[in-house]
PDB file of C-alpha atoms and ligand atoms in Angstrom:
ATOM      1  CA  MET A  30       0.000   0.000   0.000  1.00 48.00           C
ATOM      2  CA  PHE A  31       1.368   3.429  -0.932  1.00 52.00           C
ATOM      3  CA  LEU A  32       1.747   5.830   1.962  1.00 57.00           C
ATOM      4  CA  GLY A  33       1.905   9.534   1.142  1.00 67.00           C
ATOM      5  CA  ARG A  34       4.352  11.844   2.923  1.00 73.00           C
ATOM      6  CA  GLY A  35       1.626  13.296   5.153  1.00 70.00           C
ATOM      7  CA  ARG A  36       0.492   9.867   6.206  1.00 69.00           C
ATOM      8  CA  ILE A  37       4.050   8.753   6.935  1.00 75.00           C
ATOM      9  CA  ARG A  38       4.603  11.883   9.031  1.00 76.00           C
ATOM     10  CA  ARG A  39       1.441  11.220  11.040  1.00 72.00           C
ATOM     11  CA  LEU A  40       2.504   7.604  11.536  1.00 74.00           C
ATOM     12  CA  LEU A  41       5.925   8.668  12.790  1.00 77.00           C
ATOM     13  CA  ILE A  42       4.380  11.178  15.194  1.00 76.00           C
ATOM     14  CA  LEU A  43       2.056   8.448  16.486  1.00 72.00           C
ATOM     15  CA  LEU A  44       4.969   6.040  16.968  1.00 76.00           C
ATOM     16  CA  TRP A  45       6.804   8.752  18.851  1.00 75.00           C
ATOM     17  CA  VAL A  46       3.868   9.791  21.043  1.00 71.00           C
ATOM     18  CA  LEU A  47       2.533   6.297  21.793  1.00 71.00           C
ATOM     19  CA  PRO A  48       5.330   5.234  24.185  1.00 71.00           C
ATOM     20  CA  LEU A  49       4.699   8.453  26.113  1.00 69.00           C
ATOM     21  CA  LEU A  50       0.927   8.046  26.161  1.00 70.00           C
ATOM     22  CA  VAL A  51       0.729   4.408  27.230  1.00 69.00           C
ATOM     23  CA  PRO A  52       2.352   4.877  30.677  1.00 66.00           C
ATOM     24  CA  LEU A  53       0.170   7.965  31.224  1.00 66.00           C
ATOM     25  CA  LEU A  54      -2.962   6.039  30.316  1.00 69.00           C
ATOM     26  CA  LEU A  55      -1.969   3.219  32.629  1.00 72.00           C
ATOM     27  CA  LEU A  56      -2.062   5.616  35.573  1.00 76.00           C
ATOM     28  CA  HIS A  57      -5.848   5.344  35.335  1.00 88.00           C
ATOM     29  CA  PRO A  58      -7.248   2.378  37.275  1.00 89.00           C
ATOM     30  CA  ARG A  59      -9.668   1.455  34.486  1.00 89.00           C
ATOM     31  CA  ALA A  60      -6.845   1.279  31.942  1.00 89.00           C
ATOM     32  CA  ARG A  61      -4.823  -0.913  34.309  1.00 90.00           C
ATOM     33  CA  ALA A  62      -7.831  -3.177  34.856  1.00 91.00           C
ATOM     34  CA  ALA A  63      -8.412  -3.396  31.087  1.00 91.00           C
ATOM     35  CA  ALA A  64      -4.755  -4.334  30.619  1.00 89.00           C
ATOM     36  CA  ARG A  65      -5.140  -6.961  33.386  1.00 92.00           C
ATOM     37  CA  LEU A  66      -2.513  -5.195  35.474  1.00 90.00           C
ATOM     38  CA  THR A  67      -4.330  -6.204  38.612  1.00 88.00           C
ATOM     39  CA  THR A  68      -2.711  -6.957  41.934  1.00 89.00           C
ATOM     40  CA  GLY A  69      -4.088  -9.041  44.761  1.00 93.00           C
ATOM     41  CA  PHE A  70      -6.265 -11.284  42.552  1.00 97.00           C
ATOM     42  CA  GLN A  71      -5.621 -14.989  42.172  1.00 97.00           C
ATOM     43  CA  SER A  72      -7.272 -17.535  39.932  1.00 97.00           C
ATOM     44  CA  LEU A  73      -9.696 -20.070  41.296  1.00 98.00           C
ATOM     45  CA  GLU A  74      -8.468 -23.642  41.356  1.00 97.00           C
ATOM     46  CA  GLN A  75     -11.715 -25.127  40.047  1.00 96.00           C
ATOM     47  CA  ASP A  76     -12.033 -22.590  37.200  1.00 98.00           C
ATOM     48  CA  THR A  77      -8.946 -20.640  36.193  1.00 98.00           C
ATOM     49  CA  ARG A  78     -11.051 -18.101  34.286  1.00 98.00           C
ATOM     50  CA  VAL A  79     -12.284 -16.765  37.628  1.00 98.00           C
ATOM     51  CA  PHE A  80      -9.991 -14.428  39.592  1.00 98.00           C
ATOM     52  CA  TYR A  81     -10.749 -13.306  43.121  1.00 98.00           C
ATOM     53  CA  GLU A  82      -9.415 -11.100  45.871  1.00 97.00           C
ATOM     54  CA  PRO A  83      -8.699 -12.488  49.338  1.00 97.00           C
ATOM     55  CA  GLY A  84     -12.065 -12.728  51.069  1.00 97.00           C
ATOM     56  CA  ALA A  85     -14.024 -13.253  47.839  1.00 98.00           C
ATOM     57  CA  GLU A  86     -13.351 -16.956  47.371  1.00 98.00           C
ATOM     58  CA  VAL A  87     -16.866 -18.094  48.278  1.00 98.00           C
ATOM     59  CA  HIS A  88     -18.395 -15.606  45.827  1.00 98.00           C
ATOM     60  CA  ALA A  89     -15.834 -16.610  43.199  1.00 98.00           C
ATOM     61  CA  LYS A  90     -16.817 -20.280  43.530  1.00 98.00           C
ATOM     62  CA  ARG A  91     -20.471 -19.398  43.094  1.00 98.00           C
ATOM     63  CA  CYS A  92     -19.608 -17.360  39.985  1.00 98.00           C
ATOM     64  CA  ALA A  93     -17.668 -20.339  38.611  1.00 98.00           C
ATOM     65  CA  GLU A  94     -20.668 -22.609  39.215  1.00 98.00           C
ATOM     66  CA  SER A  95     -22.950 -20.203  37.340  1.00 98.00           C
ATOM     67  CA  LEU A  96     -20.674 -19.593  34.395  1.00 98.00           C
ATOM     68  CA  SER A  97     -21.625 -22.500  32.106  1.00 98.00           C
ATOM     69  CA  ALA A  98     -25.343 -21.733  32.242  1.00 98.00           C
ATOM     70  CA  ALA A  99     -24.712 -18.020  31.677  1.00 98.00           C
ATOM     71  CA  ILE A 100     -22.496 -18.701  28.656  1.00 98.00           C
ATOM     72  CA  ALA A 101     -25.046 -21.117  27.180  1.00 98.00           C
ATOM     73  CA  ARG A 102     -27.873 -18.623  27.658  1.00 98.00           C
ATOM     74  CA  VAL A 103     -25.979 -15.795  25.928  1.00 98.00           C
ATOM     75  CA  GLN A 104     -24.840 -17.990  23.038  1.00 97.00           C
ATOM     76  CA  GLU A 105     -28.344 -19.293  22.479  1.00 96.00           C
ATOM     77  CA  TYR A 106     -30.001 -15.864  22.592  1.00 95.00           C
ATOM     78  CA  GLN A 107     -27.325 -14.091  20.556  1.00 96.00           C
ATOM     79  CA  GLY A 108     -26.883 -16.852  18.005  1.00 95.00           C
ATOM     80  CA  GLN A 109     -23.098 -17.333  18.075  1.00 96.00           C
ATOM     81  CA  PRO A 110     -20.444 -18.911  20.299  1.00 98.00           C
ATOM     82  CA  PHE A 111     -18.054 -16.669  22.190  1.00 98.00           C
ATOM     83  CA  ARG A 112     -15.032 -15.947  20.025  1.00 97.00           C
ATOM     84  CA  ALA A 113     -12.397 -15.721  22.725  1.00 97.00           C
ATOM     85  CA  GLY A 114     -11.708 -16.598  26.314  1.00 97.00           C
ATOM     86  CA  PHE A 115     -12.253 -14.115  29.111  1.00 98.00           C
ATOM     87  CA  ARG A 116     -11.740 -13.651  32.822  1.00 98.00           C
ATOM     88  CA  VAL A 117     -14.207 -13.007  35.603  1.00 98.00           C
ATOM     89  CA  TYR A 118     -12.802 -10.755  38.329  1.00 98.00           C
ATOM     90  CA  VAL A 119     -14.635 -11.112  41.642  1.00 98.00           C
ATOM     91  CA  CYS A 120     -14.007  -8.315  44.136  1.00 98.00           C
ATOM     92  CA  ALA A 121     -14.067  -8.685  47.918  1.00 98.00           C
ATOM     93  CA  SER A 122     -15.866  -5.382  48.509  1.00 98.00           C
ATOM     94  CA  HIS A 123     -17.843  -2.842  46.526  1.00 98.00           C
ATOM     95  CA  GLU A 124     -15.192  -0.308  47.503  1.00 97.00           C
ATOM     96  CA  SER A 125     -12.539  -2.455  45.845  1.00 97.00           C
ATOM     97  CA  PHE A 126     -14.775  -2.958  42.773  1.00 97.00           C
ATOM     98  CA  THR A 127     -15.231   0.789  42.222  1.00 97.00           C
ATOM     99  CA  ARG A 128     -11.571   1.541  43.003  1.00 95.00           C
ATOM    100  CA  CYS A 129     -10.278  -1.057  40.534  1.00 95.00           C
ATOM    101  CA  LEU A 130     -12.589   0.245  37.796  1.00 95.00           C
ATOM    102  CA  GLY A 131     -12.158   3.957  38.494  1.00 93.00           C
ATOM    103  CA  GLU A 132     -15.876   4.297  39.226  1.00 93.00           C
ATOM    104  CA  PRO A 133     -17.431   6.683  41.764  1.00 94.00           C
ATOM    105  CA  ALA A 134     -17.527   5.057  45.216  1.00 95.00           C
ATOM    106  CA  ASP A 135     -21.340   5.273  45.276  1.00 94.00           C
ATOM    107  CA  SER A 136     -21.768   3.614  41.864  1.00 94.00           C
ATOM    108  CA  PRO A 137     -24.764   1.261  41.945  1.00 92.00           C
ATOM    109  CA  ALA A 138     -23.188  -1.073  39.343  1.00 95.00           C
ATOM    110  CA  ARG A 139     -23.161  -4.745  40.357  1.00 96.00           C
ATOM    111  CA  GLY A 140     -20.986  -5.827  37.471  1.00 97.00           C
ATOM    112  CA  MET A 141     -19.107  -4.397  34.556  1.00 97.00           C
ATOM    113  CA  LYS A 142     -17.758  -5.531  31.216  1.00 96.00           C
ATOM    114  CA  LEU A 143     -14.348  -4.041  30.676  1.00 95.00           C
ATOM    115  CA  PHE A 144     -12.483  -4.718  27.447  1.00 93.00           C
ATOM    116  CA  ARG A 145     -11.835  -8.518  27.431  1.00 95.00           C
ATOM    117  CA  ASP A 146     -13.244  -9.366  30.866  1.00 98.00           C
ATOM    118  CA  ILE A 147     -16.109  -8.949  33.266  1.00 98.00           C
ATOM    119  CA  TRP A 148     -16.020  -7.742  36.870  1.00 98.00           C
ATOM    120  CA  VAL A 149     -18.392  -8.621  39.696  1.00 98.00           C
ATOM    121  CA  SER A 150     -19.105  -6.641  42.882  1.00 98.00           C
ATOM    122  CA  PRO A 151     -20.388  -8.317  46.059  1.00 98.00           C
ATOM    123  CA  LEU A 152     -23.481  -6.134  45.495  1.00 97.00           C
ATOM    124  CA  ALA A 153     -24.516  -8.711  42.887  1.00 98.00           C
ATOM    125  CA  PHE A 154     -24.999 -11.255  45.664  1.00 98.00           C
ATOM    126  CA  ASN A 155     -27.274  -9.040  47.685  1.00 96.00           C
ATOM    127  CA  PHE A 156     -29.027  -6.536  45.487  1.00 94.00           C
ATOM    128  CA  ARG A 157     -31.999  -5.184  47.419  1.00 92.00           C
ATOM    129  CA  GLY A 158     -31.995  -8.392  49.423  1.00 93.00           C
ATOM    130  CA  THR A 159     -31.803 -10.730  46.415  1.00 95.00           C
ATOM    131  CA  ASP A 160     -28.937 -12.808  45.081  1.00 97.00           C
ATOM    132  CA  THR A 161     -28.567 -11.591  41.493  1.00 97.00           C
ATOM    133  CA  HIS A 162     -25.068 -12.821  40.691  1.00 98.00           C
ATOM    134  CA  ARG A 163     -26.269 -15.198  37.928  1.00 98.00           C
ATOM    135  CA  GLN A 164     -28.185 -12.410  36.237  1.00 98.00           C
ATOM    136  CA  THR A 165     -25.293  -9.986  36.675  1.00 98.00           C
ATOM    137  CA  ILE A 166     -22.813 -12.387  35.086  1.00 98.00           C
ATOM    138  CA  THR A 167     -25.194 -13.132  32.219  1.00 98.00           C
ATOM    139  CA  HIS A 168     -25.838  -9.414  31.609  1.00 98.00           C
ATOM    140  CA  GLU A 169     -22.141  -8.576  31.452  1.00 98.00           C
ATOM    141  CA  LEU A 170     -21.420 -11.617  29.285  1.00 98.00           C
ATOM    142  CA  SER A 171     -24.047 -10.398  26.824  1.00 98.00           C
ATOM    143  CA  HIS A 172     -22.079  -7.147  26.474  1.00 96.00           C
ATOM    144  CA  LEU A 173     -18.777  -9.047  26.208  1.00 97.00           C
ATOM    145  CA  HIS A 174     -20.217 -11.395  23.586  1.00 97.00           C
ATOM    146  CA  MET A 175     -21.331  -8.479  21.401  1.00 96.00           C
ATOM    147  CA  THR A 176     -17.923  -6.808  21.788  1.00 94.00           C
ATOM    148  CA  GLN A 177     -16.177 -10.025  20.769  1.00 96.00           C
ATOM    149  CA  GLN A 178     -18.390 -10.404  17.681  1.00 95.00           C
ATOM    150  CA  LEU A 179     -17.750  -6.810  16.612  1.00 93.00           C
ATOM    151  CA  GLY A 180     -14.006  -6.958  17.268  1.00 89.00           C
ATOM    152  CA  LEU A 181     -12.386  -3.659  16.351  1.00 77.00           C
ATOM    153  CA  ARG A 182     -15.727  -2.458  15.004  1.00 76.00           C
ATOM    154  CA  SER A 183     -16.912  -2.147  18.620  1.00 74.00           C
ATOM    155  CA  PHE A 184     -14.793   1.023  18.760  1.00 66.00           C
ATOM    156  CA  MET A 185     -16.937   2.550  16.026  1.00 69.00           C
ATOM    157  CA  GLY A 186     -20.027   2.660  18.228  1.00 72.00           C
ATOM    158  CA  THR A 187     -22.049   0.484  15.851  1.00 78.00           C
ATOM    159  CA  VAL A 188     -24.565  -0.651  18.453  1.00 90.00           C
ATOM    160  CA  PRO A 189     -26.866   1.911  20.072  1.00 92.00           C
ATOM    161  CA  THR A 190     -26.877   1.984  23.884  1.00 91.00           C
ATOM    162  CA  TRP A 191     -30.592   1.202  24.175  1.00 95.00           C
ATOM    163  CA  PHE A 192     -30.164  -1.986  22.118  1.00 96.00           C
ATOM    164  CA  ALA A 193     -27.021  -3.181  23.934  1.00 95.00           C
ATOM    165  CA  GLU A 194     -28.676  -2.671  27.321  1.00 96.00           C
ATOM    166  CA  GLY A 195     -32.109  -3.941  26.311  1.00 97.00           C
ATOM    167  CA  LEU A 196     -30.552  -7.068  24.823  1.00 98.00           C
ATOM    168  CA  ALA A 197     -28.403  -7.735  27.909  1.00 98.00           C
ATOM    169  CA  ASP A 198     -31.415  -7.164  30.176  1.00 98.00           C
ATOM    170  CA  SER A 199     -33.584  -9.467  28.110  1.00 97.00           C
ATOM    171  CA  VAL A 200     -30.958 -12.222  28.002  1.00 97.00           C
ATOM    172  CA  ALA A 201     -30.212 -11.971  31.703  1.00 98.00           C
ATOM    173  CA  ASP A 202     -33.650 -11.119  33.140  1.00 96.00           C
ATOM    174  CA  THR A 203     -32.308  -7.862  34.534  1.00 96.00           C
ATOM    175  CA  GLY A 204     -33.503  -4.283  34.205  1.00 94.00           C
ATOM    176  CA  CYS A 205     -36.740  -5.043  36.022  1.00 92.00           C
ATOM    177  CA  GLU A 206     -35.564  -4.820  39.642  1.00 92.00           C
ATOM    178  CA  ILE A 207     -36.296  -1.155  40.330  1.00 93.00           C
ATOM    179  CA  VAL A 208     -38.847   0.094  37.772  1.00 96.00           C
ATOM    180  CA  SER A 209     -42.022  -1.944  37.369  1.00 94.00           C
ATOM    181  CA  HIS A 210     -43.625  -2.718  34.031  1.00 93.00           C
ATOM    182  CA  GLN A 211     -46.550  -0.509  34.972  1.00 94.00           C
ATOM    183  CA  GLU A 212     -44.285   2.440  35.864  1.00 96.00           C
ATOM    184  CA  ALA A 213     -42.502   2.078  32.541  1.00 97.00           C
ATOM    185  CA  ARG A 214     -45.811   2.014  30.674  1.00 96.00           C
ATOM    186  CA  GLU A 215     -46.977   5.133  32.479  1.00 96.00           C
ATOM    187  CA  ALA A 216     -43.726   6.886  31.584  1.00 97.00           C
ATOM    188  CA  PHE A 217     -44.221   5.918  27.925  1.00 96.00           C
ATOM    189  CA  ALA A 218     -47.767   7.288  28.052  1.00 95.00           C
ATOM    190  CA  ARG A 219     -46.468  10.613  29.459  1.00 96.00           C
ATOM    191  CA  GLY A 220     -43.835  10.822  26.721  1.00 95.00           C
ATOM    192  CA  ARG A 221     -40.991  10.259  29.185  1.00 96.00           C
ATOM    193  CA  HIS A 222     -38.988   7.659  27.341  1.00 97.00           C
ATOM    194  CA  PHE A 223     -35.833   7.030  25.337  1.00 96.00           C
ATOM    195  CA  VAL A 224     -35.826   7.364  21.563  1.00 94.00           C
ATOM    196  CA  PRO A 225     -34.271   4.477  19.624  1.00 94.00           C
ATOM    197  CA  ASP A 226     -31.250   5.980  17.880  1.00 89.00           C
ATOM    198  CA  ALA A 227     -30.014   3.917  14.961  1.00 83.00           C
ATOM    199  CA  GLU A 228     -26.383   4.055  15.950  1.00 77.00           C
ATOM    200  CA  GLY A 229     -24.209   4.188  19.011  1.00 73.00           C
ATOM    201  CA  ARG A 230     -21.401   6.559  19.817  1.00 72.00           C
ATOM    202  CA  PHE A 231     -18.054   5.349  21.013  1.00 66.00           C
ATOM    203  CA  LEU A 232     -16.829   8.377  22.918  1.00 65.00           C
ATOM    204  CA  PHE A 233     -20.094   9.788  24.186  1.00 70.00           C
ATOM    205  CA  PRO A 234     -22.688   7.003  24.214  1.00 73.00           C
ATOM    206  CA  GLN A 235     -26.300   7.992  24.729  1.00 77.00           C
ATOM    207  CA  SER A 236     -27.123   8.025  28.412  1.00 84.00           C
ATOM    208  CA  ALA A 237     -30.348   8.006  30.389  1.00 90.00           C
ATOM    209  CA  THR A 238     -29.718  11.667  31.234  1.00 90.00           C
ATOM    210  CA  HIS A 239     -29.635  12.384  27.518  1.00 89.00           C
ATOM    211  CA  TYR A 240     -33.269  11.210  27.350  1.00 91.00           C
ATOM    212  CA  GLY A 241     -34.265  12.868  30.647  1.00 93.00           C
ATOM    213  CA  ILE A 242     -35.019   9.558  32.381  1.00 96.00           C
ATOM    214  CA  SER A 243     -33.283   7.498  35.067  1.00 96.00           C
ATOM    215  CA  TRP A 244     -30.930   4.605  34.261  1.00 94.00           C
ATOM    216  CA  PRO A 245     -33.326   2.016  35.760  1.00 96.00           C
ATOM    217  CA  MET A 246     -36.088   3.467  33.544  1.00 97.00           C
ATOM    218  CA  LEU A 247     -33.851   3.301  30.468  1.00 97.00           C
ATOM    219  CA  HIS A 248     -33.051  -0.340  31.222  1.00 97.00           C
ATOM    220  CA  ARG A 249     -36.705  -1.253  31.715  1.00 97.00           C
ATOM    221  CA  GLN A 250     -37.943   0.568  28.625  1.00 97.00           C
ATOM    222  CA  SER A 251     -35.072  -0.681  26.427  1.00 97.00           C
ATOM    223  CA  ARG A 252     -35.775  -4.235  27.497  1.00 97.00           C
ATOM    224  CA  MET A 253     -39.473  -3.833  26.624  1.00 97.00           C
ATOM    225  CA  PHE A 254     -38.657  -2.625  23.106  1.00 97.00           C
ATOM    226  CA  VAL A 255     -35.984  -5.290  22.516  1.00 97.00           C
ATOM    227  CA  GLU A 256     -38.442  -7.977  23.645  1.00 96.00           C
ATOM    228  CA  TYR A 257     -41.015  -6.540  21.264  1.00 97.00           C
ATOM    229  CA  LEU A 258     -38.417  -6.874  18.479  1.00 97.00           C
ATOM    230  CA  HIS A 259     -37.586 -10.391  19.677  1.00 96.00           C
ATOM    231  CA  ASP A 260     -41.210 -11.529  19.553  1.00 95.00           C
ATOM    232  CA  ARG A 261     -41.935  -9.796  16.260  1.00 95.00           C
ATOM    233  CA  ALA A 262     -38.934 -11.460  14.581  1.00 93.00           C
ATOM    234  CA  GLY A 263     -40.099 -14.882  15.699  1.00 84.00           C
ATOM    235  CA  GLY A 264     -37.318 -17.444  15.347  1.00 84.00           C
ATOM    236  CA  SER A 265     -35.067 -15.134  13.358  1.00 91.00           C
ATOM    237  CA  PHE A 266     -34.179 -12.707  16.156  1.00 95.00           C
ATOM    238  CA  GLU A 267     -30.812 -14.466  16.641  1.00 95.00           C
ATOM    239  CA  ASP A 268     -30.062 -13.895  12.931  1.00 96.00           C
ATOM    240  CA  PHE A 269     -30.711 -10.204  13.443  1.00 96.00           C
ATOM    241  CA  VAL A 270     -28.360 -10.074  16.470  1.00 97.00           C
ATOM    242  CA  VAL A 271     -25.722 -11.964  14.461  1.00 96.00           C
ATOM    243  CA  ALA A 272     -26.007  -9.373  11.651  1.00 96.00           C
ATOM    244  CA  VAL A 273     -25.521  -6.570  14.187  1.00 95.00           C
ATOM    245  CA  GLY A 274     -22.520  -8.451  15.595  1.00 95.00           C
ATOM    246  CA  LYS A 275     -21.036  -8.619  12.107  1.00 94.00           C
ATOM    247  CA  GLY A 276     -21.005  -4.853  12.091  1.00 91.00           C
ATOM    248  CA  GLU A 277     -23.914  -4.355   9.696  1.00 92.00           C
ATOM    249  CA  PRO A 278     -25.235  -0.788  10.195  1.00 91.00           C
ATOM    250  CA  PHE A 279     -28.036  -1.094  12.724  1.00 93.00           C
ATOM    251  CA  ASP A 280     -30.772   0.503  10.620  1.00 93.00           C
ATOM    252  CA  VAL A 281     -29.774  -1.635   7.605  1.00 94.00           C
ATOM    253  CA  ALA A 282     -29.936  -4.817   9.694  1.00 95.00           C
ATOM    254  CA  ILE A 283     -33.379  -3.746  10.955  1.00 96.00           C
ATOM    255  CA  GLN A 284     -34.668  -3.089   7.453  1.00 95.00           C
ATOM    256  CA  GLU A 285     -33.312  -6.404   6.153  1.00 95.00           C
ATOM    257  CA  HIS A 286     -34.660  -8.547   8.965  1.00 95.00           C
ATOM    258  CA  TYR A 287     -37.974  -6.821   9.615  1.00 96.00           C
ATOM    259  CA  GLY A 288     -38.732  -5.442   6.174  1.00 96.00           C
ATOM    260  CA  ASP A 289     -39.503  -2.127   7.849  1.00 96.00           C
ATOM    261  CA  SER A 290     -37.732   0.893   9.275  1.00 96.00           C
ATOM    262  CA  LEU A 291     -36.690   1.299  12.905  1.00 96.00           C
ATOM    263  CA  ASN A 292     -38.982   4.300  13.126  1.00 96.00           C
ATOM    264  CA  ASN A 293     -42.027   2.318  11.961  1.00 97.00           C
ATOM    265  CA  LEU A 294     -41.216  -0.559  14.323  1.00 97.00           C
ATOM    266  CA  TRP A 295     -40.908   1.908  17.202  1.00 97.00           C
ATOM    267  CA  ASN A 296     -44.301   3.450  16.355  1.00 97.00           C
ATOM    268  CA  ASP A 297     -45.852  -0.026  16.175  1.00 97.00           C
ATOM    269  CA  PHE A 298     -44.345  -0.793  19.587  1.00 97.00           C
ATOM    270  CA  LEU A 299     -45.793   2.409  21.085  1.00 96.00           C
ATOM    271  CA  GLU A 300     -49.137   1.517  19.530  1.00 96.00           C
ATOM    272  CA  SER A 301     -48.978  -1.970  21.112  1.00 95.00           C
ATOM    273  CA  LEU A 302     -48.487  -0.270  24.503  1.00 94.00           C
ATOM    274  CA  ASN A 303     -51.500   1.965  23.913  1.00 88.00           C
ATOM    275  CA  SER A 304     -53.701  -0.906  22.847  1.00 87.00           C
ATOM    276  CA  GLY A 305     -52.511  -3.144  25.691  1.00 77.00           C
ATOM    277  CA  SER A 306     -51.421  -5.891  23.288  1.00 74.00           C
ATOM    278  CA  GLU A 307     -47.764  -5.761  24.378  1.00 74.00           C
ATOM    279  CA  THR A 308     -46.676  -8.826  26.354  1.00 73.00           C
ATOM    280  CA  PRO A 309     -45.223  -7.880  29.745  1.00 71.00           C
ATOM    281  CA  ARG A 310     -42.121  -9.750  30.895  1.00 73.00           C
ATOM    282  CA  GLY A 311     -39.789  -9.460  33.835  1.00 64.00           C
ATOM    283  CA  GLN A 312     -42.244  -8.563  36.564  1.00 51.00           C
ATOM    284  CA  GLY A 313     -39.457  -7.795  38.968  1.00 45.00           C
ATOM    285  CA  HIS A 314     -39.298 -11.378  40.235  1.00 39.00           C
ATOM    286  CA  LEU A 315     -35.757 -12.363  39.616  1.00 38.00           C
ATOM    287  CA  ALA A 316     -34.986 -15.873  38.489  1.00 35.00           C
ATOM    288  CA  PRO A 317     -33.368 -17.936  41.249  1.00 30.00           C
TER     289      PRO A 317
HETATM  290 ZN1   ZN B 404     -25.362  -3.268  30.756  1.00 92.25          ZN
END
């Protein structure tokens, strides 16, 4: 491939700057966690994919026991096997979880997908009095699975936030713990809801604040729309998810698999809410 002078100059500048940038980036806890530069974690004897801090061994064993079912569930729902191995980091305290990931100390996150791995907080084992670690692992694995399918394309922001979250919530039976189906319906009726963008954004992904709703509401509403898409596609929903994972532009994949535009599908969904024909799922009773 021919490289022009300008391109060569930019490449040389990048090669010069990169060794300076990498150590700077690695000062951030999240970058260190993504690079697996973790200290104090050791792998579990019974499942070397699971890493735990001292004091988290019991939780780590329970994660290991839940892993096979979670992987099978994600692969079945999303239509493809995982493409690469991963690690599960199990933290001994929520404080350690947020510190390792560079999150605010009061972050309500129970788990997180970070680059090649997933992380689990002890919160997952006692979320509002319920053990949700299976659901948490499954939710994060759904995100990891999509990232693995997209490969480098995941950096392009191909998948809109509402779809990534709604899919993970639907796969894992999450997103229904705080906001009830009825509350979500009422919010839809009042016009307080997300709008299904056709593409994601890598640097500044759409957030709940962007839509003027809470994160639990965004999760609940996204899950409702994704489940509407799931049911409407019948048996071919996995094919649609596979197309998205191949990096097909989201609106193109929608048009190809549904024979209609995202906008029309969204209006049909809103109409199904108005007419009461939408099928409620996830009533806030978490699977055991
Ligand atoms: Zn998520």
